[in-house]
Tab-separated table of C-alpha atoms in Angstrom:
chain	number	residue	atom	x	y	z
A	17	MET	CA	-0.037	0.093	-0.015
A	18	PRO	CA	1.613	3.494	-0.751
A	19	ASP	CA	2.624	5.788	1.832
A	20	SER	CA	0.501	8.635	0.515
A	21	ALA	CA	-2.890	9.207	-1.382
A	22	PRO	CA	-3.471	11.070	-4.511
A	23	ALA	CA	-4.502	14.647	-4.182
A	24	TYR	CA	-6.694	16.406	-6.737
A	25	LEU	CA	-7.216	20.168	-7.567
A	26	ILE	CA	-10.347	21.163	-8.737
A	27	GLY	CA	-10.895	24.461	-10.457
A	28	HIS	CA	-14.121	26.042	-11.044
A	29	ILE	CA	-13.642	28.599	-13.890
A	30	THR	CA	-15.577	31.443	-15.470
A	31	ILE	CA	-13.594	32.913	-18.453
A	32	LYS	CA	-13.444	36.538	-18.967
A	33	ASP	CA	-10.885	36.804	-21.758
A	34	GLU	CA	-10.460	33.802	-24.253
A	35	ALA	CA	-7.280	34.798	-25.534
A	36	LYS	CA	-5.607	35.511	-22.184
A	37	TRP	CA	-7.186	32.139	-20.895
A	38	ALA	CA	-5.634	30.209	-23.940
A	39	ARG	CA	-2.274	31.679	-22.963
A	40	TYR	CA	-2.613	30.714	-19.145
A	41	ARG	CA	-3.646	27.011	-20.274
A	42	ALA	CA	-0.785	26.836	-22.691
A	43	GLY	CA	1.755	27.462	-19.765
A	44	VAL	CA	0.008	25.134	-17.149
A	45	PRO	CA	1.517	21.728	-18.451
A	46	ALA	CA	5.106	22.495	-18.126
A	47	THR	CA	4.480	23.562	-14.378
A	48	LEU	CA	2.840	20.123	-13.816
A	49	GLU	CA	5.448	17.791	-14.848
A	50	PRO	CA	7.974	18.352	-12.153
A	51	TRP	CA	5.342	17.753	-9.377
A	52	GLY	CA	4.042	14.483	-11.045
A	53	GLY	CA	0.708	16.575	-11.881
A	54	GLU	CA	-1.584	15.454	-14.405
A	55	LEU	CA	-4.935	16.653	-16.206
A	56	VAL	CA	-7.770	14.460	-15.538
A	57	PHE	CA	-10.540	16.380	-16.807
A	58	ARG	CA	-11.365	19.698	-18.362
A	59	GLY	CA	-14.746	20.701	-19.724
A	60	ARG	CA	-17.435	23.180	-20.035
A	61	ARG	CA	-20.707	22.898	-17.884
A	62	ALA	CA	-23.516	21.294	-19.673
A	63	ALA	CA	-26.285	21.452	-16.963
A	64	VAL	CA	-26.736	22.275	-13.297
A	65	LEU	CA	-28.917	19.432	-12.144
A	66	ALA	CA	-29.059	20.300	-8.397
A	67	GLY	CA	-28.140	23.440	-6.323
A	68	HIS	CA	-26.527	26.517	-7.788
A	69	HIS	CA	-23.143	26.597	-9.662
A	70	ASP	CA	-21.937	29.935	-11.497
A	71	ALA	CA	-18.769	28.634	-13.058
A	72	THR	CA	-18.800	27.715	-16.712
A	73	ASP	CA	-15.929	25.543	-16.650
A	74	THR	CA	-14.108	23.114	-14.633
A	75	VAL	CA	-10.862	21.358	-14.375
A	76	VAL	CA	-9.451	18.483	-12.556
A	77	LEU	CA	-5.734	17.972	-11.840
A	78	ARG	CA	-4.325	14.903	-9.871
A	79	PHE	CA	-1.108	14.800	-7.932
A	80	PRO	CA	0.809	11.939	-6.264
A	81	ASP	CA	0.084	13.459	-2.869
A	82	LEU	CA	-1.095	16.713	-1.119
A	83	ALA	CA	2.481	18.039	-0.644
A	84	SER	CA	3.202	17.523	-4.392
A	85	LEU	CA	0.023	19.702	-5.254
A	86	GLN	CA	1.167	22.367	-2.785
A	87	GLY	CA	4.562	22.384	-4.156
A	88	TRP	CA	3.101	22.758	-7.487
A	89	PHE	CA	0.825	25.577	-6.408
A	90	ASN	CA	3.707	27.465	-4.714
A	91	SER	CA	6.242	26.922	-7.359
A	92	SER	CA	7.774	30.075	-9.124
A	93	ALA	CA	6.675	28.570	-12.449
A	94	TYR	CA	2.941	28.505	-11.430
A	95	GLN	CA	3.262	31.439	-9.349
A	96	ALA	CA	4.368	33.314	-12.686
A	97	LEU	CA	0.948	32.249	-14.392
A	98	ILE	CA	-1.222	33.648	-11.752
A	99	PRO	CA	-1.305	37.369	-13.131
A	100	VAL	CA	-2.397	35.779	-16.465
A	101	ARG	CA	-4.883	33.612	-14.771
A	102	GLU	CA	-6.388	36.419	-12.815
A	103	GLN	CA	-6.909	38.758	-15.753
A	104	ALA	CA	-8.248	35.742	-18.000
A	105	ALA	CA	-10.874	34.211	-15.687
A	106	ASP	CA	-12.607	34.100	-12.227
A	107	VAL	CA	-11.116	30.946	-10.787
A	108	VAL	CA	-11.819	29.195	-7.445
A	109	LEU	CA	-9.195	26.349	-6.966
A	110	VAL	CA	-9.740	23.596	-4.207
A	111	ALA	CA	-7.672	20.781	-3.114
A	112	TYR	CA	-8.698	17.421	-1.976
A	113	GLU	CA	-7.135	14.460	-0.528
A	114	SER	CA	-8.415	10.976	-1.433
């Protein structure tokens, strides 16, 4: 049995500027690799079946463990993308342990 469980990051996204969002998205994959992060899912909301959910898009990333997820988020490579992200979209990022 592994010593640590995978961790997931879920991003709830409402895009404000498609061109800047494309630039941000293009930069993210290289920041994931050193931390063992991988894209699990990216999609646009089809319907809200229960409750209230304003975000139009969602992304799910998987990391080997919570320390890797936090290391990625705090890395200088990812931090450099945050100003573009903030101009491009309203984003809520939530980390989960499994």
